[in-house]
XYZ file of C-alpha atoms in Angstrom:
708
model
C -26.181 -35.805 26.704
C -25.287 -34.209 23.519
C -24.498 -37.833 21.877
C -27.818 -38.963 23.236
C -29.744 -36.068 21.715
C -28.079 -36.451 18.270
C -28.770 -40.370 18.466
C -32.492 -39.918 19.265
C -32.748 -37.466 16.180
C -30.912 -39.757 13.960
C -33.349 -42.345 15.075
C -36.454 -40.433 14.652
C -35.390 -39.399 11.181
C -34.732 -43.047 10.430
C -38.419 -44.136 11.678
C -39.633 -41.303 9.316
C -38.101 -42.738 6.398
C -35.415 -40.175 6.034
C -32.112 -42.149 5.627
C -29.026 -40.223 7.056
C -26.594 -38.853 4.679
C -23.185 -40.446 4.738
C -21.437 -37.041 4.983
C -23.177 -36.592 8.452
C -20.657 -39.254 9.944
C -17.231 -37.874 10.698
C -15.388 -40.862 9.411
C -11.981 -42.602 10.332
C -9.688 -40.330 8.744
C -11.105 -37.463 11.397
C -11.590 -39.813 14.304
C -7.837 -40.615 14.175
C -7.107 -37.157 15.462
C -8.870 -37.723 18.657
C -8.220 -37.088 21.448
C -6.347 -33.942 20.960
C -4.178 -32.810 24.070
C -2.006 -30.181 22.584
C -1.764 -27.438 19.969
C -0.081 -29.598 17.370
C -2.843 -32.016 17.255
C -5.265 -29.280 16.270
C -2.943 -28.082 13.838
C -2.586 -31.613 12.330
C -6.361 -31.799 12.280
C -6.491 -28.668 10.138
C -3.567 -29.710 7.899
C -5.614 -33.032 7.091
C -8.711 -31.126 6.190
C -6.931 -28.505 3.854
C -4.823 -31.180 2.194
C -7.660 -33.852 1.632
C -9.041 -34.430 -1.848
C -12.480 -32.747 -1.449
C -12.968 -29.349 0.427
C -12.574 -28.924 4.143
C -15.684 -29.463 6.567
C -16.282 -26.075 7.810
C -18.773 -27.154 10.483
C -16.366 -29.653 11.980
C -13.279 -26.985 12.195
C -15.653 -24.449 13.434
C -17.193 -26.811 16.341
C -13.324 -27.768 17.289
C -12.310 -24.145 17.586
C -15.596 -23.111 19.282
C -15.176 -25.936 21.815
C -11.471 -25.186 22.647
C -12.046 -21.460 22.863
C -15.135 -22.093 25.200
C -13.222 -24.289 27.591
C -9.983 -21.667 27.525
C -12.045 -18.559 28.115
C -15.602 -19.030 29.344
C -14.951 -21.766 31.867
C -11.444 -20.896 33.419
C -11.431 -20.011 37.001
C -8.037 -18.600 37.068
C -6.171 -17.270 34.121
C -2.641 -16.716 34.063
C -1.225 -13.759 32.482
C -0.001 -14.172 28.870
C 3.310 -12.792 29.902
C 4.066 -15.451 32.461
C 3.788 -18.159 30.032
C 4.443 -16.838 26.596
C 7.727 -18.381 26.455
C 7.090 -21.492 28.372
C 5.716 -24.143 25.768
C 5.587 -26.698 28.438
C 3.170 -24.780 30.494
C 1.101 -24.116 27.398
C 0.764 -27.495 26.560
C -0.091 -28.640 29.983
C -2.852 -25.927 30.198
C -4.318 -27.217 26.778
C -7.666 -28.859 27.247
C -8.249 -32.386 26.214
C -10.667 -32.564 23.152
C -12.601 -36.022 23.048
C -14.255 -37.323 20.066
C -17.717 -37.787 21.366
C -18.818 -34.067 21.809
C -17.285 -33.050 18.722
C -19.267 -35.779 16.764
C -22.464 -35.127 18.527
C -22.518 -31.269 17.932
C -21.328 -32.031 14.281
C -24.373 -34.561 13.513
C -26.617 -32.128 15.438
C -25.830 -29.189 12.888
C -26.311 -31.719 10.108
C -29.904 -32.968 11.119
C -30.956 -29.466 12.164
C -30.207 -27.823 8.748
C -31.402 -31.083 6.510
C -34.323 -31.510 8.620
C -35.645 -27.496 8.271
C -35.014 -27.343 4.409
C -37.202 -28.722 1.794
C -35.527 -31.466 -0.147
C -37.110 -29.925 -3.726
C -35.525 -26.646 -3.023
C -32.076 -28.410 -2.443
C -32.460 -30.387 -5.743
C -33.626 -27.200 -7.648
C -30.505 -25.156 -6.472
C -27.879 -27.643 -7.368
C -24.348 -26.787 -6.444
C -24.368 -23.290 -7.156
C -27.476 -22.359 -4.822
C -30.277 -19.980 -5.120
C -31.447 -16.975 -3.520
C -34.535 -18.829 -2.447
C -32.374 -21.571 -0.747
C -29.946 -19.044 0.897
C -32.932 -17.164 2.237
C -34.394 -20.427 3.757
C -31.224 -21.257 5.220
C -30.752 -18.145 6.999
C -34.089 -18.070 8.386
C -33.399 -21.369 9.675
C -30.334 -20.171 11.456
C -32.156 -16.857 12.413
C -35.038 -18.280 13.732
C -33.173 -20.689 16.240
C -31.283 -17.971 18.062
C -32.037 -16.673 21.348
C -34.448 -13.617 20.982
C -32.438 -11.231 23.293
C -28.791 -11.305 23.907
C -25.918 -8.954 23.581
C -24.715 -9.688 20.028
C -21.496 -7.853 20.348
C -20.066 -10.112 23.148
C -16.911 -12.083 22.488
C -16.729 -15.904 21.585
C -20.088 -15.893 19.640
C -18.524 -16.520 16.191
C -18.577 -20.475 16.067
C -20.877 -23.180 15.706
C -20.163 -24.419 19.177
C -21.771 -21.360 20.414
C -24.699 -21.881 18.158
C -25.284 -25.367 19.002
C -24.971 -24.983 22.632
C -26.292 -21.704 23.505
C -28.334 -20.567 20.343
C -26.170 -17.390 20.070
C -24.142 -16.064 17.163
C -22.621 -12.869 16.212
C -22.625 -11.193 12.783
C -19.932 -13.046 11.247
C -21.098 -16.335 13.160
C -24.379 -16.151 11.160
C -22.749 -15.644 8.103
C -20.409 -18.586 8.352
C -23.322 -20.824 9.834
C -25.185 -20.161 6.407
C -22.214 -21.044 4.228
C -21.529 -24.065 6.579
C -25.057 -25.043 6.339
C -25.221 -24.674 2.523
C -21.888 -26.833 2.324
C -23.797 -29.562 4.269
C -26.513 -29.469 1.666
C -24.272 -30.172 -1.035
C -24.310 -26.512 -2.341
C -20.469 -26.183 -2.659
C -20.545 -22.962 -4.926
C -22.067 -21.034 -2.148
C -19.224 -18.952 -0.556
C -18.607 -16.599 2.098
C -17.630 -12.619 1.186
C -15.691 -10.434 3.574
C -15.430 -6.849 4.061
C -13.429 -5.377 6.943
C -16.396 -5.278 9.319
C -19.181 -7.298 7.447
C -19.968 -10.634 6.066
C -22.396 -12.085 3.589
C -22.850 -14.902 0.735
C -22.025 -15.038 -2.889
C -23.456 -17.744 -5.129
C -24.485 -18.336 -8.646
C -22.441 -18.790 -11.715
C -18.880 -17.361 -11.061
C -20.177 -16.291 -7.602
C -21.784 -13.169 -9.321
C -24.726 -12.867 -7.072
C -24.621 -11.708 -3.578
C -26.945 -11.858 -0.580
C -27.189 -10.497 2.964
C -27.768 -13.105 5.478
C -27.154 -11.501 8.748
C -27.432 -8.201 10.429
C -24.492 -5.466 11.154
C -23.674 -3.757 14.266
C -26.082 -3.122 16.898
C -29.268 -3.283 14.730
C -31.449 -6.292 13.763
C -32.468 -4.968 10.348
C -34.023 -7.854 8.338
C -32.235 -7.634 4.976
C -31.822 -11.260 4.449
C -31.724 -12.378 1.030
C -31.469 -8.948 -0.561
C -28.635 -8.149 -2.774
C -25.325 -6.052 -1.354
C -25.638 -2.554 -2.389
C -23.115 -1.161 -4.897
C -22.504 2.387 -3.426
C -19.629 4.203 -1.670
C -19.726 2.346 1.468
C -16.694 1.175 3.411
C -18.911 -1.271 5.012
C -19.132 -3.127 1.406
C -15.945 -1.953 0.096
C -17.718 -0.594 -3.027
C -17.013 -4.066 -4.926
C -13.747 -4.860 -3.455
C -14.692 -7.250 -0.715
C -12.780 -10.729 -0.490
C -14.362 -13.453 -2.520
C -13.583 -16.434 -0.180
C -12.434 -20.029 -1.366
C -13.062 -22.954 1.143
C -9.462 -22.497 2.053
C -9.935 -18.708 2.675
C -13.050 -19.480 4.725
C -10.754 -21.568 6.964
C -8.686 -18.437 7.317
C -11.523 -16.430 8.329
C -12.622 -18.880 10.981
C -9.074 -18.891 12.327
C -8.806 -15.330 12.364
C -12.002 -15.024 14.175
C -10.688 -16.825 17.253
C -10.689 -14.726 20.254
C -8.425 -15.358 23.093
C -9.933 -12.760 25.481
C -10.707 -13.913 28.974
C -11.121 -10.696 30.549
C -10.669 -6.807 29.579
C -6.653 -7.169 30.459
C -6.135 -10.860 30.150
C -5.714 -13.370 27.060
C -5.504 -16.926 26.858
C -1.801 -17.510 26.046
C -2.940 -21.017 24.600
C -5.405 -19.812 22.196
C -3.109 -17.088 21.034
C -0.394 -19.936 20.203
C -3.145 -21.844 18.479
C -4.205 -19.006 16.441
C -0.417 -18.185 15.476
C 0.347 -21.795 14.437
C -2.765 -22.040 12.290
C -2.308 -18.864 10.519
C 1.311 -19.962 9.641
C -0.007 -23.274 8.549
C -2.515 -21.434 6.122
C 0.208 -18.848 5.222
C 2.834 -21.587 4.178
C 0.161 -23.090 2.082
C -0.672 -19.658 0.250
C -4.013 -19.113 1.420
C -3.335 -15.751 3.051
C -1.848 -14.345 -0.273
C -5.281 -12.389 -0.870
C -6.475 -11.840 2.573
C -4.902 -8.519 3.955
C -6.880 -8.862 7.404
C -5.432 -12.343 8.212
C -1.932 -11.056 7.203
C -2.486 -8.175 9.497
C -3.377 -10.365 12.477
C -0.398 -12.584 11.959
C 1.651 -9.493 11.750
C 0.261 -8.278 15.013
C 0.812 -11.686 16.785
C 4.416 -11.862 15.620
C 5.138 -8.289 16.954
C 4.112 -9.674 20.424
C 5.372 -13.300 20.177
C 7.962 -13.725 17.436
C 8.422 -16.950 16.137
C 12.091 -18.430 15.344
C 12.652 -18.449 11.690
C 9.706 -16.864 10.405
C 9.438 -13.564 8.662
C 9.510 -10.386 10.672
C 6.267 -8.639 11.675
C 7.170 -5.726 9.099
C 7.343 -7.957 6.123
C 3.945 -9.413 6.990
C 2.430 -6.201 7.541
C 3.995 -4.864 4.295
C 2.748 -7.912 2.549
C -0.932 -7.023 3.908
C -0.536 -3.546 2.376
C 0.607 -5.073 -1.044
C -2.299 -7.270 -1.178
C -4.878 -4.690 -0.728
C -3.226 -2.690 -3.418
C -2.952 -5.534 -5.781
C -6.248 -7.495 -5.276
C -8.586 -4.871 -4.265
C -7.344 -1.396 -5.705
C -6.257 -0.274 -2.374
C -9.524 -0.206 -0.759
C -8.672 -1.680 2.598
C -7.943 0.438 5.616
C -6.864 -1.926 8.232
C -3.764 -3.117 6.784
C -2.369 0.472 7.085
C -3.886 0.686 10.479
C -2.124 -2.390 11.463
C 1.191 -0.963 10.007
C 0.943 2.129 11.733
C 0.310 0.718 15.198
C 3.154 -1.374 14.747
C 5.349 1.176 13.894
C 4.159 3.414 16.644
C 4.629 0.763 19.041
C 8.230 0.378 17.903
C 9.372 3.975 17.986
C 9.261 4.754 14.516
C 6.855 7.708 14.708
C 7.570 9.342 11.409
C 6.758 6.127 9.445
C 3.687 5.476 11.628
C 2.267 8.918 10.811
C 2.861 8.150 7.073
C 1.003 4.951 7.551
C -2.024 6.554 9.288
C -2.202 9.060 6.356
C -2.106 6.353 3.855
C -5.060 5.153 5.777
C -6.928 8.350 5.517
C -6.385 8.028 1.811
C -8.041 4.789 1.469
C -11.022 6.134 3.662
C -11.810 9.029 1.293
C -12.959 6.973 -1.287
C -15.872 6.121 0.609
C -18.842 8.024 2.300
C -19.453 8.078 5.884
C -22.538 6.044 6.901
C -24.164 5.198 10.605
C -22.910 1.727 10.089
C -19.430 2.473 10.056
C -19.025 2.861 13.756
C -15.995 0.404 14.078
C -13.551 2.263 11.438
C -14.954 5.650 13.211
C -13.610 4.722 16.253
C -10.373 3.357 14.805
C -9.683 6.815 13.420
C -10.866 8.625 16.393
C -8.263 6.541 18.438
C -5.417 7.540 15.956
C -6.528 11.428 15.651
C -7.053 12.000 19.324
C -4.679 9.545 20.924
C -2.216 7.971 18.971
C -1.182 11.197 16.918
C -0.980 13.555 20.121
C 1.318 10.806 21.583
C 3.441 10.481 18.811
C 3.875 14.510 18.762
C 4.661 14.296 22.442
C 7.182 11.487 22.143
C 8.771 12.637 19.238
C 11.491 14.932 20.661
C 12.954 12.040 22.590
C 12.699 9.217 19.992
C 15.626 7.728 17.965
C 14.218 8.554 14.770
C 14.258 12.097 14.698
C 11.843 14.724 15.967
C 8.859 14.747 13.444
C 7.956 18.273 14.716
C 10.880 19.637 12.853
C 10.353 17.721 9.762
C 7.993 19.274 7.006
C 7.030 15.877 5.425
C 5.535 14.891 8.761
C 3.309 18.202 8.747
C 2.341 17.244 5.176
C 1.409 13.820 6.364
C -0.618 15.193 9.135
C -2.452 17.563 6.698
C -3.259 14.429 4.565
C -4.604 12.367 7.116
C -7.108 15.131 8.064
C -7.875 15.719 4.405
C -8.678 12.067 3.853
C -11.329 12.325 7.103
C -12.818 15.498 5.792
C -13.231 13.929 2.518
C -14.581 10.992 3.865
C -17.147 13.235 5.448
C -18.208 15.064 1.959
C -21.212 13.816 0.434
C -22.455 12.061 3.754
C -25.647 12.384 5.377
C -23.994 12.505 8.762
C -21.074 14.839 9.744
C -17.990 13.045 11.003
C -15.817 15.718 12.546
C -16.913 17.341 15.710
C -15.269 19.589 18.233
C -13.777 16.295 19.921
C -11.687 16.026 16.616
C -10.952 19.768 16.008
C -9.210 20.395 19.534
C -6.536 17.405 19.116
C -5.855 18.622 15.560
C -5.285 22.223 16.467
C -3.151 21.160 19.464
C -0.917 19.101 17.185
C -0.540 21.558 14.527
C 0.321 24.100 17.015
C 3.522 22.084 18.073
C 4.743 22.507 14.537
C 7.004 25.649 14.514
C 6.186 28.274 11.972
C 9.114 27.462 9.715
C 8.346 23.978 9.312
C 4.612 24.542 8.468
C 5.958 27.191 5.681
C 8.198 24.742 4.361
C 5.415 22.706 2.803
C 3.812 23.378 -0.411
C 0.177 23.172 0.184
C -1.979 22.926 -2.971
C -5.970 23.099 -3.089
C -7.767 21.198 -5.644
C -11.290 20.720 -4.781
C -13.373 18.871 -7.460
C -12.887 19.171 -11.067
C -12.625 22.805 -11.260
C -9.480 23.019 -9.213
C -7.841 26.240 -8.490
C -9.124 28.365 -11.360
C -12.609 27.352 -10.406
C -11.999 28.473 -6.923
C -10.776 31.888 -8.066
C -13.927 32.399 -10.449
C -16.191 31.770 -7.517
C -14.463 34.133 -5.507
C -14.586 36.754 -8.233
C -18.512 35.860 -8.721
C -19.055 36.341 -4.955
C -17.103 39.615 -5.078
C -19.170 41.222 -7.745
C -22.464 39.776 -6.086
C -21.451 41.570 -3.191
C -20.697 44.690 -5.120
C -24.001 44.790 -6.387
C -25.709 44.151 -3.312
C -23.863 46.801 -0.971
C -22.572 49.106 -3.803
C -19.040 48.747 -2.511
C -16.447 46.411 -3.569
C -15.080 43.557 -1.100
C -11.782 42.407 -0.390
C -12.150 39.544 -2.245
C -13.093 41.523 -5.548
C -10.566 41.609 -8.508
C -9.334 44.952 -9.546
C -7.940 46.063 -12.827
C -4.152 46.034 -12.774
C -1.980 49.272 -13.019
C -0.099 49.684 -16.337
C 3.328 48.368 -16.333
C 6.208 50.812 -15.884
C 9.050 50.288 -18.628
C 12.421 49.784 -17.022
C 14.278 52.303 -18.726
C 11.757 55.179 -17.852
C 13.037 55.423 -14.202
C 12.934 59.356 -14.547
C 9.311 59.391 -15.223
C 8.256 56.937 -12.289
C 7.412 59.891 -10.076
C 5.122 61.448 -12.680
C 3.497 58.023 -13.339
C 2.659 57.249 -9.784
C -0.154 59.498 -9.766
C -1.825 57.727 -12.867
C -1.368 54.535 -11.065
C -2.673 55.542 -7.724
C -5.794 56.873 -9.664
C -6.273 53.621 -11.523
C -5.985 51.684 -8.229
C -8.376 53.750 -6.084
C -11.182 53.560 -8.713
C -14.097 51.969 -6.955
C -12.887 52.294 -3.522
C -14.808 54.059 -0.682
C -14.585 58.072 -0.554
C -12.811 57.799 2.624
C -10.139 55.600 1.131
C -9.795 57.793 -1.919
C -9.512 60.956 0.035
C -6.662 59.102 2.368
C -4.618 58.077 -0.629
C -4.940 61.415 -2.340
C -3.780 63.315 0.895
C -0.912 60.919 1.306
C -0.047 61.505 -2.264
C -0.096 65.121 -1.916
C 2.332 65.291 0.960
C 4.653 62.503 -0.164
C 4.605 62.349 -3.757
C 6.918 65.330 -4.712
C 9.044 65.019 -1.541
C 12.690 64.688 -2.060
C 13.435 64.650 1.503
C 13.398 61.759 3.977
C 9.970 60.861 5.225
C 8.766 60.963 8.854
C 10.092 58.115 11.098
C 6.395 57.410 11.885
C 5.137 57.122 8.257
C 8.439 55.075 7.382
C 7.482 52.674 10.213
C 3.975 52.077 9.095
C 5.117 51.570 5.553
C 7.559 49.008 6.682
C 5.069 47.292 8.760
C 2.356 47.170 6.067
C 4.894 45.357 3.828
C 4.902 42.508 6.265
C 1.367 41.863 4.675
C 0.586 43.048 1.152
C 1.748 46.352 0.474
C 5.023 47.739 -1.241
C 6.775 50.293 1.501
C 7.793 52.126 -1.578
C 4.405 52.923 -2.694
C 3.517 54.636 0.660
C 6.886 56.448 0.323
C 5.573 58.041 -2.958
C 6.734 55.771 -5.615
C 6.983 52.164 -6.700
C 4.333 49.351 -7.355
C 1.600 49.392 -4.813
C 2.002 45.654 -3.978
C 5.213 43.948 -2.867
C 6.564 41.204 -5.207
C 8.889 39.858 -2.444
C 7.087 36.958 -0.829
C 9.712 36.054 1.782
C 9.297 39.303 3.849
C 12.700 39.390 5.077
C 13.605 43.020 4.208
C 10.283 44.114 5.851
C 10.961 42.416 8.948
C 14.199 43.766 9.106
C 13.148 47.465 8.248
C 10.532 47.152 11.053
C 13.134 46.045 13.829
C 15.603 48.920 12.528
C 13.451 51.921 11.964
C 11.173 51.958 14.832
C 11.969 54.967 16.984
C 11.647 54.835 20.560
C 8.794 57.406 20.678
C 7.095 55.952 17.692
C 3.225 55.398 18.160
C 3.539 51.988 15.664
C 5.975 50.407 18.115
C 3.496 47.479 18.561
C 2.846 47.066 14.669
C 5.420 44.269 14.464
C 3.860 42.353 17.246
C 0.278 42.620 15.876
C 1.238 42.208 12.181
C 1.126 38.376 12.737
C -2.301 38.483 14.474
C -4.008 40.792 11.802
C -2.331 38.427 9.082
C -3.800 35.429 10.876
C -7.136 37.289 10.815
C -7.044 38.142 7.317
C -5.647 35.107 5.880
C -8.776 33.771 4.415
C -8.992 36.875 2.309
C -5.334 37.581 1.419
C -5.242 35.129 -1.785
C -8.449 37.044 -3.179
C -6.396 40.382 -3.550
C -5.247 41.024 -6.995
C -2.951 43.866 -7.770
C -0.137 44.705 -10.009
C 1.243 42.754 -12.759
C 1.643 39.043 -13.121
C 4.281 38.802 -10.198
C 1.630 40.557 -7.800
C -1.342 38.430 -8.383
C -3.025 36.576 -5.599
C -1.682 33.498 -3.764
C -3.189 30.884 -6.067
C -1.201 31.583 -9.147
C 2.404 31.415 -7.743
C 1.584 28.122 -5.992
C 0.223 26.765 -9.295
C 3.339 27.849 -10.980
C 5.547 26.301 -8.281
C 3.602 23.102 -8.341
C 4.558 22.580 -12.099
C 8.183 23.428 -11.166
C 8.124 20.908 -8.327
C 6.912 18.433 -10.860
C 9.861 18.922 -13.097
C 12.534 19.283 -10.520
C 11.507 15.851 -9.078
C 9.555 17.487 -6.157
C 12.420 18.304 -3.715
C 10.191 20.192 -1.319
C 7.499 18.304 0.605
C 4.088 19.172 -0.878
C 0.393 17.851 -0.232
C -2.771 18.597 -2.245
C -5.972 19.124 -0.107
C -8.930 17.851 -2.111
C -11.578 18.333 0.583
C -13.225 21.529 0.816
C -12.844 22.021 4.737
C -9.057 21.540 4.458
C -8.662 23.701 1.433
C -10.211 26.349 3.124
C -7.781 25.884 5.988
C -4.833 26.273 3.631
C -3.717 29.776 4.691
C -4.826 29.333 8.411
C -2.600 26.390 8.659
C 0.522 28.004 7.023
C -0.073 31.463 8.891
C 2.741 32.280 11.385
C 0.260 32.490 14.307
C -2.397 30.245 14.474
C -5.920 31.311 14.636
C -7.076 28.281 16.649
C -10.725 29.555 16.760
C -10.856 29.854 13.002
C -9.293 26.361 12.537
C -12.023 24.929 14.944
C -14.841 26.305 13.349
C -13.809 25.594 9.845
C -13.198 21.766 10.764
C -16.634 21.576 12.360
C -18.563 23.364 9.804
C -21.963 21.753 9.081
C -21.894 22.487 5.168
C -20.922 19.165 3.457
C -21.227 20.882 -0.165
C -19.686 24.459 -0.020
C -17.573 25.949 2.778
C -18.293 29.646 3.146
C -15.385 31.893 3.367
C -15.523 34.474 5.901
C -14.183 37.879 5.670
C -13.643 41.112 7.806
C -16.379 43.579 7.651
C -16.610 46.928 9.201
C -19.176 46.532 11.902
C -20.162 43.155 11.545
C -19.600 39.713 9.312
C -19.613 39.342 5.636
C -22.787 39.448 3.602
C -24.468 36.133 3.157
C -22.414 34.781 5.981
C -23.646 31.646 7.618
C -23.974 31.540 11.497
C -23.289 28.542 13.004
C -23.810 29.463 16.465
C -26.764 27.443 17.287
C -26.521 24.909 14.475
C -25.040 22.154 17.001
C -24.338 18.651 15.729
C -26.059 15.749 17.508
C -23.955 12.536 17.566
C -23.575 9.565 19.864
C -20.136 9.582 21.363
């Protein structure tokens, strides 16, 4: 029937005075490959098309692959599982359908007649080989208008011209490929396909410098045909780093689009074998060199069904990452997710976590949009399923326990920092409570010692850490003007330094240092410190055990125990706190009312950790948490970075720095910070007597609306 319909259409055009073009006929060089009875016959057809003098016929190859895919998936009554026949070459060859010449020729002629009969000849002559926007818009209108009005565009097996010619159905990629194949049939040989990781459009003009939308994306049907591609920070368009296809790359895209799915849990082994061999053909000819997605597809196929004498899957996946870094400025995400998935399945969990962190480093370059649904689901699967599974399986894996490796914790922070940076500057939030709970659960599995071994820096924007400190100082001064009382984040003048050779004057100078520190404090705090000084300042005997226990417990957070005992600097310069902990455990008497201080100190530190880095007292060695970190970062760079470190550039993760490193995690605070609504500035919350901090933004009723 298809042959008769094509011949009738050709006869009508002949009677109308339109002479058929010579390239509408397939010719003897194509006909000799039919009938095709096995996978090797199809591979030979593709080889001949790639090696012939002129460019390969995209319409022919798309019709052939679509015809085979339709027979192997949509019209198969009983599908054998892939595992049963994957290693049986004879079974695969026996199950392969016979492809006759007649149906292929008829469908090819129908496509050529439909395109040439719907486009004005004058428009073709004006366009030339480079094409024009008007011609591409007209061709896309022809393809678009012939599609069925209502159908599910995200169904499988709708990417080939066979689906278009037999059912008038195409998916997003299928429409773009059909437009390029139609332009090739019209003689516009310089019109090519451009591919991102989830979209396709057309390039044309001199040096393919112009772009045009020819299809929709996702589940929408927005009419953007003919419009140029936006140059924004969108992952959908890769911000100018999409793949500019040649004819051979377009053939590779056609092969990569083959879908072997028969049912939800069943694939066609014959189609998998065909796709794998065609990809190896293109690989051997060098056409996948700058195509990371196709290299990733081939690597995944080799991981499931290894080919003897071929490179291992890890080499192919690493080559895909290298192609992204070399040709596209490391702007492709899927090479890293392919690599991470393979390493995860191979039990190399630490390397998988590092690959996923690299993927998040790529996505941070873009702003999240509502059309990024596919990559959103990819990262959600990694964050909510694969990373928790890796943490669960790691203690029994051969590669070592990642929960005991500080570098793995740094990779986890880098992964979520990339996601938060992806969210910043976007109109739609990314991270909701469904993301925050797995994050908190995974971080809680890392011991406190492992988390403390990571050097965590915060660098939000161009201001960096100094800008952050200036913002905190300004905030403290603002609160002082409003409330008449300095807050915890306010800077205080440091006390005068004590010369080391004047130890005899230390007791007499304590009062002057204390008076300097209590300036600006509340009256109650000042009275308490003066009374404590009057009781302990001139005492030479041993202090009361309760006071000693209180001093030792306070030393765990910020205070120097010698200061409360009557001498010494007010703030401890020892950061490790080992002496303080020993003092608490050793000095507590059985009847002491401060027995539980050692248990509650970590919880209090957890509640106050957002404000600890704002306290500034003493000299340079007793300054806030920012400065020692900054100095140690320089030391690390000089020493080669022996300790694991990570720099958090997103405002959300930078605000979580102290919470993540505290001995006892405050899970509620972490969840609130991760799901914060503000995309511009993260509000730091401090403890206030009888309520929250002035200007604190309440997010109790600001729920995020998102389609799960």
